[in-house]
Structures are given as C-alpha cells and as structure tokens.
Amino acid sequence: MLKKPSLLVAALFLAFGSTEGLAAVSAEQAATLNTTLTPFGAEKAGNAAGSIPAWTGGLTQAPAGYKGPGQHHVDPYAADQPLFTISKANLEQYKANLTAGQIALINAYPESFQIPVYPTRRSGAAPQWVYDNTLKNATSAKLLNEGNGISDAYGGIPFPIPQSGLEAVWNHITRYRGTYVVRRSAQAGVQRNGAYSLVTSQDEALFRFYDPKGSYATLNNTLFYYLTFTTAPARLAGSGALVQEMLDQVQEPRQAWAYNPGQRRVRRAPTLAYDTPIEDSDGLRTADDTDMYNGAPDRYDWKLLGKKEIYIPYNNYRLTSPDVKYKDLLTPGHINPKYTRYELHRVWVVEGTLKASARHIYSKRTLFLDEDSWGAAVVDQYDGRGELWRVSMAYLKNFYELPTVWTALDTFHDLQARRYSVQWLDNEEPTTADFSKPAPDDSNFSPSALRRKASR
C-alpha cells in the first residue's frame, strides 16, 4: 500500500489539487529542506520499523584504496552481508515492498532470479553548491508550456517538494550527475540462451544545467550535450551520435545527428526520441527508456501517487568490479543475482498514462524514484493492452568522487520475449566514468566535432 505523502505535501495537494502548472513553494515551506527534510526533499528521519535509517549526510568521501578519477570504484560496504534473499519460495512474504515488475521477474525466472537484500545505507549525497541551488529553486522554479518545460531553476533539483507528477519527473530528468563526464563502457543484448555480443563505446556528456559558472538565463533552452561513438566491434566502429537535449522539447525539439563511417557524413537524426528503438540495444530499449526515462514528458498524463518503501538496487559497487567478468555476470534471463545488492528505500511513485491523443508503444509507465537522489531505480512499462511488458532497473551507487548517486549499470527486460539488454558495463574496461576533466565549451559538441572524434 502506498504511503501517504508528508503533511506538507498533503497540504499542497489539498491547496492546489492535481493542477500541473503549480507555482513554487513558499519560503516557509522551503525552510523544511534544512530541518525535517534533506536538502533534496527526502524525509530526513528513518522509518518506524528501523529498517530505513535516518539520513546523516550520505557518502561524501572516497574509501581507502580508491585510485582516483576514471578508476573503478572501491566498495565502501564490502563487509556488509545480506539480511535475506527474496526468491519465488518466499515471495508472498515480501511482495508488498516490490514493484509489479520485480514480482514478474521472479515469476518469470523462479529458479534463478533473486533479490539479495542488504542493510540500507542512505549514501545519497551531492556537493553543497547543488544543495544551495536546490533551496533557491524551491521558491522560484515553475512548470512551463503545460509542464513540458521548466523555468527559473538551475544547478539543483527544481522541485524538491513536488506538488505534481510532472514536477517529480522533472526532478529525475534534471538530477545532478556532475558537470562533464567521459565514460567508456559496453552494452549487450542477451538472448534467451544467454548468448550476447558486446558493443563498446565512449560517451561524453556536458550537463549545462550544472555548469557552476552558468545560470538559467545562459541555458538558452539547452539541458545537456551528449556525444557517443562506437569503438567495437569492427563492423560498427567509427559510428557515432550527437544529441543536444533541450529543456522544453515541445517548444524546440531535441537536436540529434548521426555519423556513418561508410559514408563519412554527418546527418540529422530527427527521430531519436520517444519510442524510437535503440539499435545497439537489440531493440530492447526505446530512446526515452535510456536513463530510465528522458526527453519530453508531453505524451503522458503524470500522477504523483505518493511514497512507498521498496527494495531497490542500491550501492551496487560489486557489479562494476574488474574482478567480475562479463561471462559470469550476463546469464540467461537476467544478470547474475550473486553480484547485485538491493536495499529498502523510500521512493516516490509516479504513474504516466498515455494521453488519448498521443502515440507510444507503452500505454503506461510507473517510475519509482529514489527519494534521496531523485534517480529512477525501477520503471514498470505496460503494452497497448495494459499488460506489464518491460521492466527497467538502474543499479544505483554513489560516485563518491563528486559525490552523486547515479547508475552502475542499467538493465532492460522484455518479459514477453524473455530477452534483456544491459547498458554501462565497464568491468572489463581499463577505465570507467571520469568526471575530473575540465568542462569543454559548446563547440566540442557540434556536428563537426562528432565527425572528427568518431572518425579517429
């Protein structure tokens, strides 16, 4: 059963109803971000049962043994042992704290899919300047264009005390993940029998929304730039794509370009949005599945259902250890549960229902947003018949060099095809996400820069 929103949020619901174009909260309401709420708007206190502890600042320093930016993370909780493991045998005992998608995965793979539950570590943290901006945003941020954009928010969570489903979705879309990151990783589509092929790429992202020297006035409607180019296998090497992500994509659609090494030309890619299939994922991920959910929210009616305590993937450092080989991790049906970690956390539950006038392969999607970071940990997606079809999971961890909570890797399960895709594999890569390089200017994310980098 869903937990009722906090008294403050409940009061806001009563005051404003379900209207999506709500104004910012008052200074008095925002002041709770320094008292009963965390700087990101989560409940600072633990739960009554003691299974979720109080938030005391999160993980803000790297543990001993960490070699520095771009290197694989050391697990700060390596000594923790599972409290219990959820399987088909004891599903009824724990299903109240699972999503419909997690339950479906257990039922689909009753002999192998398990959820090992560890002590809850509220490791979520961010730099102080991001907290400071979040406090400012709380009293200034607004939804624009029927919720398809936001204004007067910058460098922090826009709506730390959300009054609507759209505001919660925007918190996920704009959450903090550093300013500039270079990430080398692989993705794989895993077939029913466990066979897979790897596609390796190098990705760069410049989050203009989190440029410490910028402001809302300097954004010019650009949320971030994303540049990716494939390095292996040989038949795909040299191809690449560039995305300029707009803040309001109804006013100004996402800009995208693709580079084809055979033609040695950069072409516009106008359809890289919504439910366009992503080729490198073996068709198991749509454009807006990436990052659990991204892009314009205009095709769905979003409803904030409240909070719920859910066992979600959290602090998954072992999943990206160089000691874990892909052949051991990528097993038939799902990744090997031996290397996963779940914890009990409070999540905001947001339900998106496809508008009658809109088209998409998903008729409904339910997002489960970690209250401490606003990152979606699990997303359940339904087909046109209203049946559960796909389940996405972000195996979160704290990138303590920043710090921020982001994904160790993402999985995308098709319950009907019994196949899945994995993104951000970096166990066997010599380096991983590197946030230490100086942020380049916008000219480094242009069509000519895409051609130059992809054709090296």
Coordinates of C-alpha atoms in Angstrom, one line a residue:
M1 CA 0.0 0.0 0.0
L2 CA 1.3 3.5 -0.9
K3 CA 2.5 5.6 2.0
K4 CA 0.6 8.9 2.3
P5 CA 2.7 11.9 1.4
S6 CA 4.2 14.0 4.2
L7 CA 1.9 16.5 5.9
L8 CA 3.5 19.4 3.9
V9 CA 3.0 17.6 0.6
A10 CA -0.6 16.6 1.5
A11 CA -1.4 20.2 2.4
L12 CA -0.1 21.3 -1.0
F13 CA -2.3 18.7 -2.7
L14 CA -5.3 20.0 -0.9
A15 CA -4.5 23.6 -1.7
F16 CA -3.7 23.1 -5.4
G17 CA -5.5 19.9 -6.4
S18 CA -4.0 18.0 -9.3
T19 CA -3.1 21.0 -11.4
E20 CA 0.2 20.5 -13.2
G21 CA 1.1 24.2 -13.6
L22 CA 1.8 24.9 -9.9
A23 CA 3.8 27.8 -8.6
A24 CA 7.0 27.4 -6.5
V25 CA 6.6 26.7 -2.7
S26 CA 6.8 29.4 -0.1
A27 CA 9.9 30.3 1.8
E28 CA 8.4 28.8 4.9
Q29 CA 7.8 25.5 3.1
A30 CA 11.3 25.6 1.6
A31 CA 12.8 26.1 5.1
T32 CA 12.0 22.4 5.8
L33 CA 14.8 21.5 3.5
N34 CA 17.1 22.4 6.3
T35 CA 15.1 20.8 9.1
T36 CA 12.8 17.8 8.7
L37 CA 13.8 17.2 5.1
T38 CA 17.1 16.6 3.4
P39 CA 18.5 19.2 1.0
F40 CA 16.9 17.3 -1.8
G41 CA 13.5 17.0 -0.1
A42 CA 13.6 13.4 1.2
E43 CA 12.4 12.6 4.7
K44 CA 15.5 13.0 6.9
A45 CA 14.1 10.6 9.6
G46 CA 14.2 6.8 9.3
N47 CA 11.1 4.7 9.2
A48 CA 9.2 3.5 12.3
A49 CA 10.5 -0.1 11.9
G50 CA 14.1 1.0 11.9
S51 CA 14.8 -0.8 8.6
I52 CA 15.4 2.6 6.9
P53 CA 17.9 4.7 8.9
A54 CA 17.9 8.5 9.2
W55 CA 19.9 10.4 6.6
T56 CA 23.0 11.9 8.1
G57 CA 24.7 13.4 5.1
G58 CA 25.4 10.4 2.9
L59 CA 28.7 9.2 1.5
T60 CA 30.9 12.2 0.7
Q61 CA 34.5 10.8 0.7
A62 CA 36.2 8.1 -1.2
P63 CA 37.1 5.0 0.9
A64 CA 40.7 3.8 1.3
G65 CA 42.1 2.1 -1.8
Y66 CA 40.3 4.3 -4.4
K67 CA 42.9 5.2 -7.1
G68 CA 41.3 8.4 -8.3
P69 CA 39.1 9.8 -11.2
G70 CA 38.4 7.4 -14.0
Q71 CA 39.3 4.3 -12.0
H72 CA 36.9 1.6 -10.8
H73 CA 35.2 2.2 -7.5
V74 CA 36.2 0.5 -4.3
D75 CA 33.2 -0.9 -2.5
P76 CA 32.8 1.1 0.8
Y77 CA 30.3 -1.5 2.1
A78 CA 32.2 -4.7 1.1
A79 CA 31.9 -6.1 4.6
D80 CA 28.1 -6.0 4.6
Q81 CA 26.3 -9.3 4.4
P82 CA 22.8 -10.0 3.0
L83 CA 20.0 -9.8 5.6
F84 CA 17.9 -12.2 3.5
T85 CA 17.2 -13.1 -0.1
I86 CA 13.8 -12.8 -1.8
S87 CA 13.0 -15.6 -4.2
K88 CA 10.0 -17.5 -5.5
A89 CA 9.9 -19.5 -2.3
N90 CA 9.3 -16.5 0.0
L91 CA 7.8 -14.0 -2.5
E92 CA 4.5 -13.7 -0.6
Q93 CA 6.3 -12.5 2.5
Y94 CA 8.0 -9.6 0.8
K95 CA 5.8 -8.7 -2.3
A96 CA 4.3 -5.6 -0.6
N97 CA 7.7 -4.0 -0.9
L98 CA 8.4 -4.9 -4.5
T99 CA 7.2 -3.4 -7.8
A100 CA 4.9 -5.3 -10.2
G101 CA 7.9 -5.6 -12.5
Q102 CA 10.2 -7.2 -9.9
I103 CA 7.4 -9.7 -8.9
A104 CA 7.0 -10.5 -12.6
L105 CA 10.8 -11.2 -13.0
I106 CA 10.7 -13.6 -10.0
N107 CA 7.7 -15.4 -11.5
A108 CA 9.3 -15.5 -15.0
Y109 CA 12.6 -16.9 -13.7
P110 CA 11.6 -18.8 -10.5
E111 CA 14.7 -20.9 -10.4
S112 CA 17.2 -18.1 -10.8
F113 CA 16.0 -14.5 -10.3
Q114 CA 16.6 -13.4 -6.7
I115 CA 16.8 -10.2 -4.8
P116 CA 19.6 -10.2 -2.1
V117 CA 18.6 -7.6 0.5
Y118 CA 21.4 -5.8 2.4
P119 CA 21.3 -3.2 5.2
T120 CA 20.0 0.1 4.0
R121 CA 22.8 2.7 3.6
R122 CA 21.5 6.1 2.8
S123 CA 24.6 7.0 0.9
G124 CA 23.0 9.7 -1.3
A125 CA 24.9 12.9 -1.3
A126 CA 25.7 15.9 -3.5
P127 CA 28.0 19.0 -3.3
Q128 CA 27.0 21.9 -1.1
W129 CA 26.6 24.2 -4.1
V130 CA 24.0 21.9 -5.6
Y131 CA 22.1 21.9 -2.2
D132 CA 22.3 25.7 -2.1
N133 CA 20.8 25.9 -5.7
T134 CA 18.1 23.4 -4.8
L135 CA 17.0 25.6 -1.9
K136 CA 16.8 28.6 -4.3
N137 CA 14.9 26.6 -6.9
A138 CA 12.3 25.5 -4.3
T139 CA 10.9 29.1 -4.2
S140 CA 11.5 30.1 -7.9
A141 CA 11.1 27.1 -10.2
K142 CA 7.9 26.8 -12.3
L143 CA 6.5 24.5 -14.9
L144 CA 6.2 26.0 -18.4
N145 CA 4.1 25.1 -21.5
E146 CA 1.7 22.8 -19.7
G147 CA 4.6 21.1 -17.9
N148 CA 6.7 20.4 -21.0
G149 CA 9.5 22.7 -19.7
I150 CA 10.6 24.5 -16.6
S151 CA 11.8 28.0 -15.8
D152 CA 13.8 29.8 -13.1
A153 CA 15.6 26.7 -11.9
Y154 CA 19.3 26.0 -12.3
G155 CA 22.1 23.9 -10.8
G156 CA 20.0 21.8 -8.4
I157 CA 16.8 19.8 -8.1
P158 CA 14.0 22.1 -9.4
F159 CA 11.1 20.9 -7.2
P160 CA 12.5 19.3 -4.0
I161 CA 9.0 19.5 -2.5
P162 CA 7.0 18.2 -5.5
Q163 CA 3.3 19.1 -5.9
S164 CA 2.6 17.0 -9.0
G165 CA 3.8 14.0 -11.0
L166 CA 5.3 16.3 -13.7
E167 CA 7.4 18.0 -11.1
A168 CA 8.7 14.7 -9.8
V169 CA 9.5 13.6 -13.4
W170 CA 11.4 16.8 -14.0
N171 CA 13.4 16.2 -10.8
H172 CA 14.6 12.9 -12.3
I173 CA 15.4 14.4 -15.7
T174 CA 17.4 17.3 -14.3
R175 CA 19.0 15.5 -11.3
Y176 CA 22.7 16.1 -10.6
R177 CA 25.3 13.9 -12.4
G178 CA 28.3 16.2 -12.4
T179 CA 29.1 18.8 -15.0
Y180 CA 31.2 16.9 -17.5
V181 CA 31.8 13.2 -17.7
V182 CA 33.7 10.9 -20.1
R183 CA 32.6 7.3 -19.8
R184 CA 33.9 4.2 -21.6
S185 CA 31.6 1.2 -21.4
A186 CA 29.9 -1.6 -23.2
Q187 CA 26.3 -2.7 -23.8
A188 CA 24.9 -6.1 -24.6
G189 CA 21.7 -7.7 -25.7
V190 CA 21.3 -11.0 -24.0
Q191 CA 19.3 -13.7 -25.8
R192 CA 17.1 -16.4 -24.2
N193 CA 20.0 -18.9 -24.2
G194 CA 22.4 -16.4 -22.6
A195 CA 24.3 -15.6 -25.9
Y196 CA 25.3 -12.0 -26.3
S197 CA 27.5 -9.7 -28.2
L198 CA 29.2 -6.6 -26.8
V199 CA 29.1 -3.1 -28.3
T200 CA 31.8 -0.8 -26.8
S201 CA 31.6 2.9 -26.9
Q202 CA 33.0 6.1 -25.4
D203 CA 30.5 8.7 -24.2
E204 CA 30.8 12.3 -23.2
A205 CA 28.1 14.4 -21.5
L206 CA 28.2 18.1 -20.8
F207 CA 25.4 19.0 -18.3
R208 CA 25.0 22.7 -19.0
F209 CA 22.2 22.8 -16.3
Y210 CA 25.0 22.1 -13.8
D211 CA 27.7 24.5 -15.0
P212 CA 28.8 26.3 -11.8
K213 CA 29.6 29.4 -13.8
G214 CA 26.2 29.4 -15.6
S215 CA 22.6 30.4 -14.8
Y216 CA 19.1 29.8 -16.0
A217 CA 19.5 32.9 -18.2
T218 CA 22.5 31.4 -20.0
L219 CA 21.0 28.0 -20.7
N220 CA 19.3 29.0 -24.0
N221 CA 17.0 26.1 -23.5
T222 CA 19.9 23.5 -23.6
L223 CA 19.8 21.0 -20.8
F224 CA 22.9 19.0 -21.8
Y225 CA 25.0 17.7 -24.7
Y226 CA 25.7 14.0 -25.3
L227 CA 28.2 12.6 -27.6
T228 CA 28.8 8.9 -28.2
F229 CA 30.9 6.9 -30.7
T230 CA 31.3 3.2 -31.1
T231 CA 34.8 1.6 -30.7
A232 CA 34.0 -2.1 -31.1
P233 CA 33.1 -4.4 -32.8
A234 CA 35.0 -3.6 -36.0
R235 CA 31.8 -3.6 -38.2
L236 CA 30.3 -0.8 -36.1
A237 CA 33.5 1.1 -35.1
G238 CA 33.6 4.7 -36.0
S239 CA 29.8 5.3 -36.0
G240 CA 28.6 8.0 -33.6
A241 CA 25.8 10.2 -32.5
L242 CA 25.4 13.7 -31.0
V243 CA 22.4 14.9 -29.0
Q244 CA 21.6 18.4 -27.9
E245 CA 19.0 17.9 -25.2
M246 CA 16.5 20.8 -25.0
L247 CA 14.9 21.9 -21.8
D248 CA 11.5 22.4 -23.4
Q249 CA 11.3 19.9 -26.3
V250 CA 7.8 20.8 -27.4
Q251 CA 8.9 24.4 -28.0
E252 CA 12.2 23.3 -29.5
P253 CA 12.6 19.6 -30.3
R254 CA 15.7 17.6 -29.4
Q255 CA 18.5 18.1 -31.9
A256 CA 20.4 15.0 -32.9
W257 CA 23.0 14.0 -35.5
A258 CA 24.5 10.6 -36.6
Y259 CA 27.8 9.9 -38.2
N260 CA 28.1 7.0 -40.7
P261 CA 31.8 5.9 -41.2
G262 CA 31.0 4.2 -44.5
Q263 CA 29.6 7.5 -45.9
R264 CA 31.9 9.7 -43.8
R265 CA 29.0 12.0 -43.4
V266 CA 27.1 13.5 -40.5
R267 CA 23.3 13.5 -41.0
R268 CA 20.4 14.9 -38.9
A269 CA 18.6 12.2 -36.9
P270 CA 15.2 13.8 -36.3
T271 CA 13.5 10.7 -34.9
L272 CA 15.9 10.0 -32.0
A273 CA 13.1 10.5 -29.4
Y274 CA 10.1 8.9 -27.7
D275 CA 9.7 5.2 -28.7
T276 CA 12.3 5.0 -31.4
P277 CA 14.2 1.7 -30.9
I278 CA 17.8 1.9 -30.0
E279 CA 19.7 -0.3 -32.4
D280 CA 22.6 -1.2 -30.2
S281 CA 20.2 -2.5 -27.5
D282 CA 18.9 -5.2 -29.8
G283 CA 15.6 -3.3 -29.9
L284 CA 15.0 -3.8 -26.2
R285 CA 15.3 -0.1 -25.3
T286 CA 13.5 2.9 -26.7
A287 CA 15.0 6.3 -26.9
D288 CA 13.1 7.5 -23.9
D289 CA 13.9 4.3 -21.9
T290 CA 17.5 5.5 -21.7
D291 CA 18.4 6.8 -18.2
M292 CA 15.2 5.0 -17.1
Y293 CA 13.2 7.9 -18.6
N294 CA 14.3 11.0 -20.6
G295 CA 13.0 13.6 -23.0
A296 CA 9.8 15.5 -23.4
P297 CA 7.1 14.3 -21.0
D298 CA 4.2 15.6 -23.1
R299 CA 2.7 12.3 -24.3
Y300 CA 1.7 11.1 -20.8
D301 CA -0.5 12.3 -18.0
W302 CA 1.7 12.1 -14.9
K303 CA 0.2 11.4 -11.5
L304 CA 2.1 11.5 -8.2
L305 CA 0.9 8.5 -6.2
G306 CA 2.8 9.2 -3.0
K307 CA 5.7 7.3 -1.4
K308 CA 6.3 3.6 -0.8
E309 CA 9.1 1.5 0.8
I310 CA 10.6 -0.7 -2.0
Y311 CA 13.6 -3.0 -2.2
I312 CA 15.5 -1.2 -4.9
P313 CA 19.0 -1.7 -6.4
Y314 CA 21.4 0.4 -4.3
N315 CA 25.1 0.7 -3.6
N316 CA 26.0 -1.7 -6.4
Y317 CA 29.7 -1.5 -6.4
R318 CA 30.4 -5.2 -6.9
L319 CA 28.5 -5.1 -10.2
T320 CA 31.3 -2.9 -11.7
S321 CA 34.3 -4.6 -10.1
P322 CA 37.0 -5.6 -12.6
D323 CA 37.1 -9.0 -10.8
V324 CA 33.6 -9.8 -12.2
K325 CA 33.8 -10.9 -15.8
Y326 CA 31.0 -10.4 -18.3
K327 CA 30.6 -14.1 -18.9
D328 CA 29.8 -14.6 -15.3
L329 CA 27.6 -11.6 -15.0
L330 CA 25.4 -11.9 -18.2
T331 CA 23.4 -15.1 -17.5
P332 CA 20.2 -16.2 -19.3
G333 CA 17.1 -14.2 -18.4
H334 CA 18.8 -11.6 -16.2
I335 CA 22.2 -10.5 -14.7
N336 CA 23.7 -12.9 -12.1
P337 CA 22.0 -12.0 -8.7
K338 CA 25.2 -13.1 -7.0
Y339 CA 26.7 -9.7 -7.8
T340 CA 23.6 -7.5 -7.1
R341 CA 22.6 -5.6 -4.0
Y342 CA 19.2 -4.3 -3.0
E343 CA 18.2 -2.1 -0.1
L344 CA 14.9 -0.9 1.4
H345 CA 14.4 2.7 0.5
R346 CA 11.5 5.2 0.3
V347 CA 10.6 6.0 -3.3
W348 CA 8.3 8.4 -4.9
V349 CA 5.8 6.5 -7.2
V350 CA 4.9 8.4 -10.4
E351 CA 2.4 6.9 -12.9
G352 CA 2.4 8.1 -16.5
T353 CA -0.7 7.2 -18.6
L354 CA -0.6 7.7 -22.3
K355 CA -2.8 10.5 -23.5
A356 CA -5.7 9.6 -25.8
S357 CA -4.3 11.9 -28.5
A358 CA -0.7 10.5 -28.2
R359 CA 1.1 7.5 -29.7
H360 CA 3.7 5.3 -27.9
I361 CA 4.4 1.6 -27.6
Y362 CA 3.9 2.0 -23.8
S363 CA 0.3 2.7 -22.6
K364 CA 1.5 3.2 -19.1
R365 CA 4.8 3.5 -17.2
T366 CA 5.3 3.6 -13.5
L367 CA 8.5 5.3 -12.2
F368 CA 9.9 4.5 -8.7
L369 CA 12.2 7.5 -7.8
D370 CA 14.7 7.2 -5.0
E371 CA 13.8 9.9 -2.5
D372 CA 17.5 10.7 -1.7
S373 CA 18.7 11.3 -5.2
W374 CA 15.6 11.6 -7.5
G375 CA 17.0 8.9 -9.8
A376 CA 14.6 6.3 -11.1
A377 CA 15.6 2.9 -9.7
V378 CA 12.9 0.8 -11.3
V379 CA 10.4 1.5 -14.1
D380 CA 7.5 -0.8 -15.0
Q381 CA 6.1 -0.4 -18.5
Y382 CA 2.8 -1.7 -20.0
D383 CA 1.9 -2.5 -23.5
G384 CA -1.2 -1.3 -25.5
R385 CA -3.4 -4.0 -23.9
G386 CA -2.5 -2.7 -20.4
E387 CA -0.3 -5.8 -19.7
L388 CA 3.1 -5.5 -18.0
W389 CA 5.6 -5.8 -20.8
R390 CA 9.1 -4.4 -19.9
V391 CA 10.9 -3.7 -16.7
S392 CA 13.9 -1.4 -16.4
M393 CA 16.3 -1.2 -13.4
A394 CA 19.1 1.2 -12.6
Y395 CA 21.6 -0.5 -10.2
L396 CA 22.5 2.7 -8.3
K397 CA 25.6 3.6 -6.5
N398 CA 27.3 6.7 -5.1
F399 CA 30.0 8.1 -7.3
Y400 CA 31.8 9.4 -4.2
E401 CA 34.4 11.4 -6.2
L402 CA 31.7 14.0 -6.9
P403 CA 29.6 12.9 -4.9
T404 CA 26.3 11.9 -6.6
V405 CA 24.1 8.8 -6.9
W406 CA 24.0 7.5 -10.5
T407 CA 23.8 4.1 -12.1
A408 CA 26.4 1.4 -12.0
L409 CA 24.6 -0.2 -14.9
D410 CA 21.1 -0.3 -16.3
T411 CA 19.1 -3.4 -17.3
F412 CA 16.1 -3.5 -19.7
H413 CA 13.9 -6.7 -19.5
D414 CA 11.3 -7.8 -22.1
L415 CA 9.0 -10.2 -20.2
Q416 CA 7.4 -11.4 -23.4
A417 CA 10.5 -12.0 -25.5
R418 CA 12.5 -13.3 -22.4
R419 CA 15.5 -11.2 -23.5
Y420 CA 17.2 -8.3 -21.8
S421 CA 19.7 -5.5 -22.6
V422 CA 22.4 -4.1 -20.3
Q423 CA 23.9 -0.7 -20.6
W424 CA 27.1 0.8 -19.0
L425 CA 29.1 -2.3 -18.5
D426 CA 32.6 -1.3 -17.6
N427 CA 34.1 -4.2 -15.6
E428 CA 36.5 -5.2 -18.3
E429 CA 37.2 -1.7 -19.5
P430 CA 40.6 -0.2 -18.4
T431 CA 38.9 3.0 -17.2
T432 CA 35.4 4.0 -16.2
A433 CA 33.5 7.2 -15.7
D434 CA 35.8 10.2 -15.3
F435 CA 34.5 13.5 -14.0
S436 CA 37.8 15.1 -13.5
K437 CA 38.5 16.7 -16.9
P438 CA 37.7 20.4 -17.4
A439 CA 34.4 21.1 -19.0
P440 CA 34.8 22.0 -22.7
D441 CA 32.8 24.7 -24.4
D442 CA 29.8 24.0 -26.6
S443 CA 31.9 23.9 -29.8
N444 CA 33.2 20.5 -28.7
F445 CA 29.6 19.1 -29.1
S446 CA 28.9 20.2 -32.7
P447 CA 28.3 18.0 -35.8
S448 CA 31.9 18.8 -36.9
A449 CA 33.2 17.6 -33.5
L450 CA 31.2 14.4 -33.9
R451 CA 32.7 13.7 -37.3
R452 CA 36.2 14.4 -36.0
K453 CA 36.0 12.2 -32.9
A454 CA 34.2 9.3 -34.5
S455 CA 36.5 9.0 -37.5
R456 CA 39.7 8.9 -35.5

